[in-house]
GROMACS .gro file of C-alpha atoms in nm:
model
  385
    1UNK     CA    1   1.178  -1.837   0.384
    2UNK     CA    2   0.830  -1.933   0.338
    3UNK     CA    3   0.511  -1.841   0.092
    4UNK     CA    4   0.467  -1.875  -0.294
    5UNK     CA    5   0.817  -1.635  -0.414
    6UNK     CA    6   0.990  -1.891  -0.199
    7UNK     CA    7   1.358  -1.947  -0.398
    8UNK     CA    8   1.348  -1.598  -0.633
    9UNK     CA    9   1.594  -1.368  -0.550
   10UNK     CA   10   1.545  -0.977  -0.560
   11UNK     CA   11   1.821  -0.712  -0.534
   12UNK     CA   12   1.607  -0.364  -0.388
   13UNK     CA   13   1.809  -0.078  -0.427
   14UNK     CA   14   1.720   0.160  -0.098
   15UNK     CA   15   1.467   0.429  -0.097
   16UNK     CA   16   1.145   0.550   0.065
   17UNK     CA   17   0.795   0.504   0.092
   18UNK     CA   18   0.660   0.306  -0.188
   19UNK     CA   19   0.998   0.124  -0.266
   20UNK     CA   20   1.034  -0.053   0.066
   21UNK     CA   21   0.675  -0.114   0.046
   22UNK     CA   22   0.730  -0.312  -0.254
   23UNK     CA   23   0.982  -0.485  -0.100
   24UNK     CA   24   0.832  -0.587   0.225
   25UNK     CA   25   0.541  -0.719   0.007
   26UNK     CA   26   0.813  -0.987  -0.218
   27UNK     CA   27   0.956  -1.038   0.092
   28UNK     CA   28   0.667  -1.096   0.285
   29UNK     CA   29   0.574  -1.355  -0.003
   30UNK     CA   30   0.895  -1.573   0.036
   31UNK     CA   31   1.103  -1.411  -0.207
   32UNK     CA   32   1.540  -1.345  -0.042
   33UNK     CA   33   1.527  -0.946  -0.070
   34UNK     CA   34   1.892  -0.824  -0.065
   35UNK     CA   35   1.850  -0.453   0.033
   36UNK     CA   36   2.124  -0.246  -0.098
   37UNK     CA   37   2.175   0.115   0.186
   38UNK     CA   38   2.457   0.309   0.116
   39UNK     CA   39   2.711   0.262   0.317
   40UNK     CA   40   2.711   0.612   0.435
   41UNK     CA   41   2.429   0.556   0.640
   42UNK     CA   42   2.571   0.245   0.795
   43UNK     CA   43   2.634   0.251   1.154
   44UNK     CA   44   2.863  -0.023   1.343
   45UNK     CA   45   2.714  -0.249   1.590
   46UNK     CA   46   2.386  -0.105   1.523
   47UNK     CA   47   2.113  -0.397   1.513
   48UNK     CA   48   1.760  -0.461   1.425
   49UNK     CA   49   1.499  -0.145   1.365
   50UNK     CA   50   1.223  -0.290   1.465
   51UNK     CA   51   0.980   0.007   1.382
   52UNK     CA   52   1.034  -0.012   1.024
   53UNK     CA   53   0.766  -0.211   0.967
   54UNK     CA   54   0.838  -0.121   0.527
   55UNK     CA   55   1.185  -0.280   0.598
   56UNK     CA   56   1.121  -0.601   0.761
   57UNK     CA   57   1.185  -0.935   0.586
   58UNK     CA   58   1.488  -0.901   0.444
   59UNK     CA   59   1.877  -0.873   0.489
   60UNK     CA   60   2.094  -0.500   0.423
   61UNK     CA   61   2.441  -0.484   0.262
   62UNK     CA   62   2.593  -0.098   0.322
   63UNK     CA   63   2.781  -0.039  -0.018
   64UNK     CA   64   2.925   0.288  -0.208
   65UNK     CA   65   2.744   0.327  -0.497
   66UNK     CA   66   2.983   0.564  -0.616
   67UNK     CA   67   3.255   0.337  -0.567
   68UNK     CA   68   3.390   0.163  -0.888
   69UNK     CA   69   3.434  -0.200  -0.646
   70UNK     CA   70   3.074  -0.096  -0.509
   71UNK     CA   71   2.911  -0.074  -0.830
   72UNK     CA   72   3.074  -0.390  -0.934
   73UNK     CA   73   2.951  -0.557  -0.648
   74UNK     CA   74   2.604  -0.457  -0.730
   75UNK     CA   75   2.626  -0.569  -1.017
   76UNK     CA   76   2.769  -0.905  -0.925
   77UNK     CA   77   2.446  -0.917  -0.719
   78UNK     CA   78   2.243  -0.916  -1.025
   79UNK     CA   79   2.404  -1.176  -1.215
   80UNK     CA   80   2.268  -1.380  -0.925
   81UNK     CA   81   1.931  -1.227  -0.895
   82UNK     CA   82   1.573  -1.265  -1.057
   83UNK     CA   83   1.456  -0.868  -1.029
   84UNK     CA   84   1.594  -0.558  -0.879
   85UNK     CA   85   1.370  -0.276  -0.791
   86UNK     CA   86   1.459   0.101  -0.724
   87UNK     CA   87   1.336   0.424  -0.680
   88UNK     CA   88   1.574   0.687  -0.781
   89UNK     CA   89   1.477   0.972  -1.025
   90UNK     CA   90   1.475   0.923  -1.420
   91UNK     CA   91   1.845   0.847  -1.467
   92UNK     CA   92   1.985   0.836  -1.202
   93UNK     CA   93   2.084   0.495  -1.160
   94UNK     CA   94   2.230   0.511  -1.520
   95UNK     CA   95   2.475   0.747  -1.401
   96UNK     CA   96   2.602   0.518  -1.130
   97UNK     CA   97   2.661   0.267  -1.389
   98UNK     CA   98   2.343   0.074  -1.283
   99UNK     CA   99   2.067   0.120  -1.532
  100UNK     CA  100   1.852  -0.097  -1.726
  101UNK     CA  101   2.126  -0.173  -1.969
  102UNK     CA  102   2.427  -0.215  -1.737
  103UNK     CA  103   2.199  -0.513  -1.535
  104UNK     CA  104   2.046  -0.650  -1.830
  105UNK     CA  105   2.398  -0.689  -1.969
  106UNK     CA  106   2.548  -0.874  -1.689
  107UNK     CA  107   2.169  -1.065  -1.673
  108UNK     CA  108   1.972  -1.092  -2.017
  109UNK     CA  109   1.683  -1.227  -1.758
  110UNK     CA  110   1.672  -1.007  -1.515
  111UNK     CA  111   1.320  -0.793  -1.439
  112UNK     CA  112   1.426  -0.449  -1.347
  113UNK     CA  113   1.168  -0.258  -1.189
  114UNK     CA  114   1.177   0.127  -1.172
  115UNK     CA  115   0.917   0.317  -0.956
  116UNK     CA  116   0.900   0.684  -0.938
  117UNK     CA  117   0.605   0.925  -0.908
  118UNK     CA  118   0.556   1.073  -1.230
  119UNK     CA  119   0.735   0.838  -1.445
  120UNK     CA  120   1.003   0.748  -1.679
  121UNK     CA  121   0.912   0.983  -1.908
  122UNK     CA  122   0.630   1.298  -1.978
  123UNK     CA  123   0.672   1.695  -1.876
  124UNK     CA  124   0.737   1.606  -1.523
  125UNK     CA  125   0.933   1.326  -1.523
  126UNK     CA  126   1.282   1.478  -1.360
  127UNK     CA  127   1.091   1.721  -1.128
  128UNK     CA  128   1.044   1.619  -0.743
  129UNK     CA  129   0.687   1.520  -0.615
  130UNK     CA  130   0.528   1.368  -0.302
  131UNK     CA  131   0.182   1.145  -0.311
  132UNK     CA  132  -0.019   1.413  -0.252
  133UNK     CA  133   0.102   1.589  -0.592
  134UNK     CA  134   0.060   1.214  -0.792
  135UNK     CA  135  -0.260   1.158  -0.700
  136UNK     CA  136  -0.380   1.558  -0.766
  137UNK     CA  137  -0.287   1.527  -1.128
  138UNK     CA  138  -0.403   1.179  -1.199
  139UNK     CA  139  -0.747   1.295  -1.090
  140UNK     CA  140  -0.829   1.086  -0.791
  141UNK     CA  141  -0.722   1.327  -0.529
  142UNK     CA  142  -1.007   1.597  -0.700
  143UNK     CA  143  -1.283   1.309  -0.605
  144UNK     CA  144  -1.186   1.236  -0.212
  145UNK     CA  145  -1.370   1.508   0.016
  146UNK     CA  146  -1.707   1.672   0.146
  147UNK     CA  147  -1.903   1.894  -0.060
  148UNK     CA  148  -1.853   2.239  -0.024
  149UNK     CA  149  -1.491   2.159   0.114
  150UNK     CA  150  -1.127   2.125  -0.057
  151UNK     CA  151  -1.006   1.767  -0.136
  152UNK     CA  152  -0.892   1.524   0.155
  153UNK     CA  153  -0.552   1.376   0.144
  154UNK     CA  154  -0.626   1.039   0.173
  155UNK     CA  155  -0.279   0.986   0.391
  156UNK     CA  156  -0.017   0.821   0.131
  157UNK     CA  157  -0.244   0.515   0.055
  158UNK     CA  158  -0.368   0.587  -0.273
  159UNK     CA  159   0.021   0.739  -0.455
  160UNK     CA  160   0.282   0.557  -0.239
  161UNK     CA  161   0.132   0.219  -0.172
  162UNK     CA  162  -0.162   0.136  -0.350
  163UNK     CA  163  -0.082   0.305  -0.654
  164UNK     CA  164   0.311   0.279  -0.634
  165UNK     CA  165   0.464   0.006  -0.420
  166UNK     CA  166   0.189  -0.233  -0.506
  167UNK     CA  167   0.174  -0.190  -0.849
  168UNK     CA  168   0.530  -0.241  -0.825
  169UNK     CA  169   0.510  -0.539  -0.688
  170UNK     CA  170   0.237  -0.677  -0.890
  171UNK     CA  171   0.471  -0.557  -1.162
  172UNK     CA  172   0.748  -0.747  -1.071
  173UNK     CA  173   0.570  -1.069  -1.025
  174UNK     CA  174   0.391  -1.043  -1.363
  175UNK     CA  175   0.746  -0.992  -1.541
  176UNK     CA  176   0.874  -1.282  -1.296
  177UNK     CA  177   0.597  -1.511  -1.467
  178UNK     CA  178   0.632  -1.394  -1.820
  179UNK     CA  179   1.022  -1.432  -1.817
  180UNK     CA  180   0.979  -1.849  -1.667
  181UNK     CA  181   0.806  -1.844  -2.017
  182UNK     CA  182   1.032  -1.624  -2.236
  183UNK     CA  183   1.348  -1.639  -2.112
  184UNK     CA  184   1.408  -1.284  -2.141
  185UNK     CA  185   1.397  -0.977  -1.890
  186UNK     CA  186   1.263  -0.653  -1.917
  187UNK     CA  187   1.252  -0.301  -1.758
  188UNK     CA  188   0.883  -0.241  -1.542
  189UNK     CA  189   0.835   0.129  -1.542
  190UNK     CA  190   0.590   0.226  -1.234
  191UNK     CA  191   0.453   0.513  -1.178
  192UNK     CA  192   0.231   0.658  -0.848
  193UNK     CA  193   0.036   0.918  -1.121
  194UNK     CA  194  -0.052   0.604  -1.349
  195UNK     CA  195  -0.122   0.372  -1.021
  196UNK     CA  196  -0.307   0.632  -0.854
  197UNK     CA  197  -0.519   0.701  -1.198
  198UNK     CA  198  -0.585   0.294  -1.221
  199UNK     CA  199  -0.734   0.277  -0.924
  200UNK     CA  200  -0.992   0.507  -0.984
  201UNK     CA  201  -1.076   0.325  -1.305
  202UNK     CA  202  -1.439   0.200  -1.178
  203UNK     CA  203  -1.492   0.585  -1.077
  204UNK     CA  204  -1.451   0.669  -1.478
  205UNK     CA  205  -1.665   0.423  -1.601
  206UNK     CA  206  -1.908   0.574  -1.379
  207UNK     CA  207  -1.886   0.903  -1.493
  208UNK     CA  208  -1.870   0.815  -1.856
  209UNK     CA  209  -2.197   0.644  -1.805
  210UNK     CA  210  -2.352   0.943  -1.587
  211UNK     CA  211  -2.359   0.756  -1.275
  212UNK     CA  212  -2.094   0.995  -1.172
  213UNK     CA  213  -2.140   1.405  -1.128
  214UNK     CA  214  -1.784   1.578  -1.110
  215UNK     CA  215  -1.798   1.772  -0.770
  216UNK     CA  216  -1.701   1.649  -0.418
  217UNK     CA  217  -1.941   1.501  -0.195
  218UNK     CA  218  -2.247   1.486  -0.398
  219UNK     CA  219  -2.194   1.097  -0.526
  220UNK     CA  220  -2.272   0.736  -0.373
  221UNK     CA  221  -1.982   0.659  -0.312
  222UNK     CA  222  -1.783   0.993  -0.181
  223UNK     CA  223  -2.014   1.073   0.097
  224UNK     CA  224  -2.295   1.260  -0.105
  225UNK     CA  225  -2.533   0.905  -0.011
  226UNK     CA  226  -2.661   0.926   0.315
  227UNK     CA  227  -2.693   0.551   0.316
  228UNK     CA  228  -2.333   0.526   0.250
  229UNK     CA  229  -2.141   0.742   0.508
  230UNK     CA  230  -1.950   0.784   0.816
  231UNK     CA  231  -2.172   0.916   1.156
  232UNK     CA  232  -2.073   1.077   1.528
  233UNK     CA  233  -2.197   0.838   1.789
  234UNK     CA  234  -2.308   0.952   2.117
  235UNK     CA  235  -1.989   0.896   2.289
  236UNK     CA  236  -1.805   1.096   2.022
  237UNK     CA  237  -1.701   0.813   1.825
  238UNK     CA  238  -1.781   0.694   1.470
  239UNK     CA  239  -1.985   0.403   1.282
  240UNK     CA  240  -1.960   0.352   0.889
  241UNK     CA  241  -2.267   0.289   0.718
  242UNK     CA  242  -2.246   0.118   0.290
  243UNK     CA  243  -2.637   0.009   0.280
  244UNK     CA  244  -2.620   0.061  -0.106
  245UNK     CA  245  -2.869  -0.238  -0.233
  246UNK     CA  246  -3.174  -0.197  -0.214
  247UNK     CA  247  -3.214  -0.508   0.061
  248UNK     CA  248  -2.976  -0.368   0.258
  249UNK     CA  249  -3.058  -0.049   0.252
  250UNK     CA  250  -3.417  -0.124   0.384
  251UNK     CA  251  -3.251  -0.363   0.672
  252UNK     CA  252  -3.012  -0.029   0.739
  253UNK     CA  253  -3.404   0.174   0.815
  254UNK     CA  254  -3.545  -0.033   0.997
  255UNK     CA  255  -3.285  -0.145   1.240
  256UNK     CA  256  -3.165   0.221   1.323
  257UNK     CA  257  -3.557   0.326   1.332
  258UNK     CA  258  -3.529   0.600   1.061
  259UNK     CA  259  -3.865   0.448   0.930
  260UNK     CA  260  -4.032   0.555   1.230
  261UNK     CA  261  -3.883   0.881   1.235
  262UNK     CA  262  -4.088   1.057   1.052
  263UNK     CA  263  -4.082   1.409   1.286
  264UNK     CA  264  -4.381   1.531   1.063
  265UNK     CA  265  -4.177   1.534   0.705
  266UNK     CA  266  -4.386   1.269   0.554
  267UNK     CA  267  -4.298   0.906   0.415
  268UNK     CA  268  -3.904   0.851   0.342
  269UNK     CA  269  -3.815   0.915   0.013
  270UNK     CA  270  -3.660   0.693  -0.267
  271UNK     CA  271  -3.317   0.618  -0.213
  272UNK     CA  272  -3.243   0.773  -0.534
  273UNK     CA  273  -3.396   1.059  -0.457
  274UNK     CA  274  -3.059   1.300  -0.453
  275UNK     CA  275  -3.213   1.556  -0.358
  276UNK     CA  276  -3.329   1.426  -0.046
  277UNK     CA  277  -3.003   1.302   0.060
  278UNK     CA  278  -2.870   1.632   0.243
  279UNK     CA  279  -3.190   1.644   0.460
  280UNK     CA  280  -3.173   1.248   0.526
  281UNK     CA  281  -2.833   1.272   0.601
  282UNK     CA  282  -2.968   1.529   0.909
  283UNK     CA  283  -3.221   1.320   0.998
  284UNK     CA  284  -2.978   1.012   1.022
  285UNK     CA  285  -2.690   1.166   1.196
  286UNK     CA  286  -2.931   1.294   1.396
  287UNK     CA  287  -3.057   0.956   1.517
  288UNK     CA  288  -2.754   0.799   1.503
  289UNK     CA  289  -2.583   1.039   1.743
  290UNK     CA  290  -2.832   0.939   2.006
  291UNK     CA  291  -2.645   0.604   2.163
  292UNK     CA  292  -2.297   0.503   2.168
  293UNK     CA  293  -2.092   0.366   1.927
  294UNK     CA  294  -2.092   0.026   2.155
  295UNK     CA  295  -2.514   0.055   2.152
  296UNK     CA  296  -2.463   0.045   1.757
  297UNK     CA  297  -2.235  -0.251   1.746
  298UNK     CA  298  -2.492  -0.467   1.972
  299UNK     CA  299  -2.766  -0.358   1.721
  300UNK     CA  300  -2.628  -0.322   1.402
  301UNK     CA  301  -2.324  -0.605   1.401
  302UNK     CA  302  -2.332  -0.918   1.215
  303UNK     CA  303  -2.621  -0.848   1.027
  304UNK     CA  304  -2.647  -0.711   0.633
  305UNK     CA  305  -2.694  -0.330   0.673
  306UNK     CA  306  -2.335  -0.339   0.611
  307UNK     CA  307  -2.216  -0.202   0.899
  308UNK     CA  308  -1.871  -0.196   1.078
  309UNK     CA  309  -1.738   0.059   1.391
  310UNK     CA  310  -1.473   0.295   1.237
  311UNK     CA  311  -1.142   0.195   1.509
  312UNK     CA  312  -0.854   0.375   1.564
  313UNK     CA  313  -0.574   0.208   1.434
  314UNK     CA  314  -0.495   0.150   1.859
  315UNK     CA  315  -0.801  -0.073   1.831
  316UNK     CA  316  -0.811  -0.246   1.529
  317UNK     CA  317  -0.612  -0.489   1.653
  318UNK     CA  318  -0.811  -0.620   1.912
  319UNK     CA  319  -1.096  -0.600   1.731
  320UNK     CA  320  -1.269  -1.013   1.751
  321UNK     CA  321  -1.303  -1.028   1.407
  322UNK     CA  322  -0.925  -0.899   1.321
  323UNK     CA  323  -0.781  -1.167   1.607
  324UNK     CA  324  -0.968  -1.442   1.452
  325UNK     CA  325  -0.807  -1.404   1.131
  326UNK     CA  326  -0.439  -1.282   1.277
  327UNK     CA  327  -0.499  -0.961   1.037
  328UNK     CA  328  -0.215  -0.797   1.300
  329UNK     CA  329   0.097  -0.955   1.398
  330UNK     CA  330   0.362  -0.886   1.660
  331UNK     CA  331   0.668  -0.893   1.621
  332UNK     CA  332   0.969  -0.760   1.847
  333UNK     CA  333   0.751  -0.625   2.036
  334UNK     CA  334   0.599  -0.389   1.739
  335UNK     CA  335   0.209  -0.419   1.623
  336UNK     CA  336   0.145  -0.452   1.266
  337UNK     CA  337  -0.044  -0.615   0.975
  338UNK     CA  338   0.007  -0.953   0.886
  339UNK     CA  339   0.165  -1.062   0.557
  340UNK     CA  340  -0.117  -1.115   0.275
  341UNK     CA  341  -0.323  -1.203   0.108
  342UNK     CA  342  -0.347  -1.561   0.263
  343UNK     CA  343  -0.206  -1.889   0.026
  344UNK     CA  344  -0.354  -2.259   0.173
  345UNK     CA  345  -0.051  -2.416   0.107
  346UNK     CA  346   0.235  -2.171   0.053
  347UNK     CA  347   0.173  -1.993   0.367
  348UNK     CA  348   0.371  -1.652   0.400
  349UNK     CA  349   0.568  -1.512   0.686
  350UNK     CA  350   0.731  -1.237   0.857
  351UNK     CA  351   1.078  -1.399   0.787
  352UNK     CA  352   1.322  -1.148   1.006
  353UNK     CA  353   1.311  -0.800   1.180
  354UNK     CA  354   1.364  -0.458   1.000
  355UNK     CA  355   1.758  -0.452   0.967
  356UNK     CA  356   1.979  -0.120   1.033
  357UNK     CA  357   2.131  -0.042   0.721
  358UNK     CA  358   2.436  -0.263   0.625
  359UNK     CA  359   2.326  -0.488   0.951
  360UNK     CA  360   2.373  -0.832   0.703
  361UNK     CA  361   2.662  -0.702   0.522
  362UNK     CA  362   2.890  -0.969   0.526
  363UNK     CA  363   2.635  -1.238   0.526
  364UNK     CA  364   2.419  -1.157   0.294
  365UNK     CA  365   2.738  -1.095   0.026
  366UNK     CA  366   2.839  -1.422   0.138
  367UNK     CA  367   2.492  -1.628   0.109
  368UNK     CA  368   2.486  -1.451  -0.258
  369UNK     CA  369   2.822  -1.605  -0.369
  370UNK     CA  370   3.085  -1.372  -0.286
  371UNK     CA  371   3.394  -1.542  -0.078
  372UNK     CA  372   3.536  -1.425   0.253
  373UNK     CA  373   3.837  -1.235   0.030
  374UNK     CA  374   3.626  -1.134  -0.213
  375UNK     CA  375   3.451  -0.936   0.121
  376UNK     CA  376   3.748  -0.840   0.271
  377UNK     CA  377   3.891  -0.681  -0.023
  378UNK     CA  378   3.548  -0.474  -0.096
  379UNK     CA  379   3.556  -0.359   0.312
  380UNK     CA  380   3.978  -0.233   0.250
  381UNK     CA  381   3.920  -0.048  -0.013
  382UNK     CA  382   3.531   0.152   0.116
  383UNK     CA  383   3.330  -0.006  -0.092
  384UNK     CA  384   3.133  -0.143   0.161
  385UNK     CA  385   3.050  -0.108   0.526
   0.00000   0.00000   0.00000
């Protein structure tokens, strides 16, 4: 193990989306992430997954929750842990005998972090919810879309990962550093509605100001700006244009000739003018649409319009700037983001391939202080697998 959680030990009971996401980030950071899979989904002899990407970095143990011995085991894990993060519904893992208070007894410094969608507690806290529901009632998924069109699912960025298995992590790390100083643990409730809501905080402060007009489409920064927008290329590909300040923005005219494209409507307008962006935003895609996406790159690259060629994530990759930096990886033969951000001395790594559930069973138990009977026992009697 390498990077700055380098010696903390996490126990991640198994879930989806944003769980393993916050795993994969502790792990990708150094910390030993014991995933815990039930041992119903366990499958002999089966070996490394190497297209979870969510799962990689750490070793799986296949155990029975249900199981008295399995439960035990668990918890034996946490006496020798730092954190343990899961995912289940409100309450769930206090019926298995795993909640807050069973771990916390058995370690008084243990972080426990929870991360559902809408919480620990509120009207919808035991009801069942994707990212696409978190994000509609914090209020974010309302701003993301055209005008005169329904709100755009931003794919599961903004509820599973930035809002939920990130601020999980960055949960868990906090606690980590306030209980070096305290001495005592405590329970992190996450939740995708609050994460997804904290994200848009900037977006509030701009409407409380009046910088913001509720209403898709019609703002800066959600496509209503000419000057800060996505455009068709010749070729039938896409460019992203962000030439907000004022220096930038008049770089962004002149270098795609808008100034001298006048077609008879008169002199360009302020860019504040609002209610010229709709017929700028013509005028623009019009001119944009007539040379490639390629033709843009070799005019508009490198300088300050703020300007970048929207890639397909086939591309990305190979983009110069993203091999200069290793931003992907590959590993087993998969492509996929790097670990980050980037530390100068405490440099993080992919540390091992996705495992199969229960892949690290015996090894894993073993490297956390259980003995070879101990193991044997735990297998005789179906606790584990």
């Amino acid at each position: 193990m390498t990077g700055p959680l380098k010696g903390f030990r996490i126990v991640e009971l198994a879930g989806i989306g944003p769980g393993p996401f916050a795993g994969m980030m502790l792990a990708d950071m150094g910390a030993d992430v014991i995933r815990v899979d039930r041992a119903q989904s366990v499958r002999e002899g089966s070996g490394a997954n190497v297209f979870d990407v969510l799962g990689r970095g750490r070793r799986s143990v296949g155990v029975d929750l249900k199981h008295p011995d399995g439960r035990e085991a668990v918890l034996h894990l946490v006496e020798h842990a730092d954190a343990l993060i899961e995912g289940f519904r409100p309450g769930v893992t206090e019926r298995l005998g795993l909640g807050p208070e069973d771990c916390l007894a058995r370690n008084p410094k243990l972080v426990y972090g929870r991360m559902t969608g809408w919480g620990q507690d509120g009207p919808y806290a035991p009801a069942a919810g994707h990212d696409i529901n978190y994000i509609a009632l914090s209020g974010t998924l309302g701003m993301i879309g055209r005008a005169g069109e329904p709100p755009v699912p931003p794919l599961n960025l903004v509820g599973d990962f930035g809002g939920g298995g990130m601020l999980l992590a960055y949960g868990v790390v906090c606690a980590l550093l306030e209980t070096s100083r305290s001495g005592q643990g405590q329970v992190i409730d996450a939740a995708m509605v609050d994460g997804a809501a904290l994200l848009a905080a900037m977006i509030h402060g701009f409407r409380a100001s009046g910088l913001w007009t509720d209403g898709r489409g019609v703002n800066m920064l959600d496509t209503g700006a000419f000057y800060y927008e996505v455009y068709e290329t010749a070729d039938g590909r896409y460019i992203s244009l962000g030439s907000i300040e004022s220096q930038f923005y008049d770089l962004m005219i002149r270098l795609t000739g808008l100034a001298d494209d006048v077609d008879g409507q008169g002199p360009l307008p302020e860019q504040s003018d609002r209610a010229s962006w709709p017929r700028m935003k013509e005028r623009l895609a019009a001119l944009i649409k007539t040379k490639t996406r390629d033709d843009w790159c070799s005019i508009l690259e490198h300088t300050d319009v703020c300007f970048a060629p929207v890639l397909d994530p086939g591309e990305a990759p190979s983009h110069p700037h993203n091999q200069a930096r290793g931003t992907f990886v590959e590993r087993d033969g998969v492509v996929q983001p790097a670990p980050a951000p980037r530390f100068s001395r405490t440099i993080p790594e992919i540390a091992a391939p996705p495992p199969s559930a229960g892949m690290h069973t015996d090894e894993a138990l073993s490297a956390w202080g259980f003995s070879g009977d101990e193991i044997s026992k735990l297998r005789e009697v179906g606790a584990i697998r």
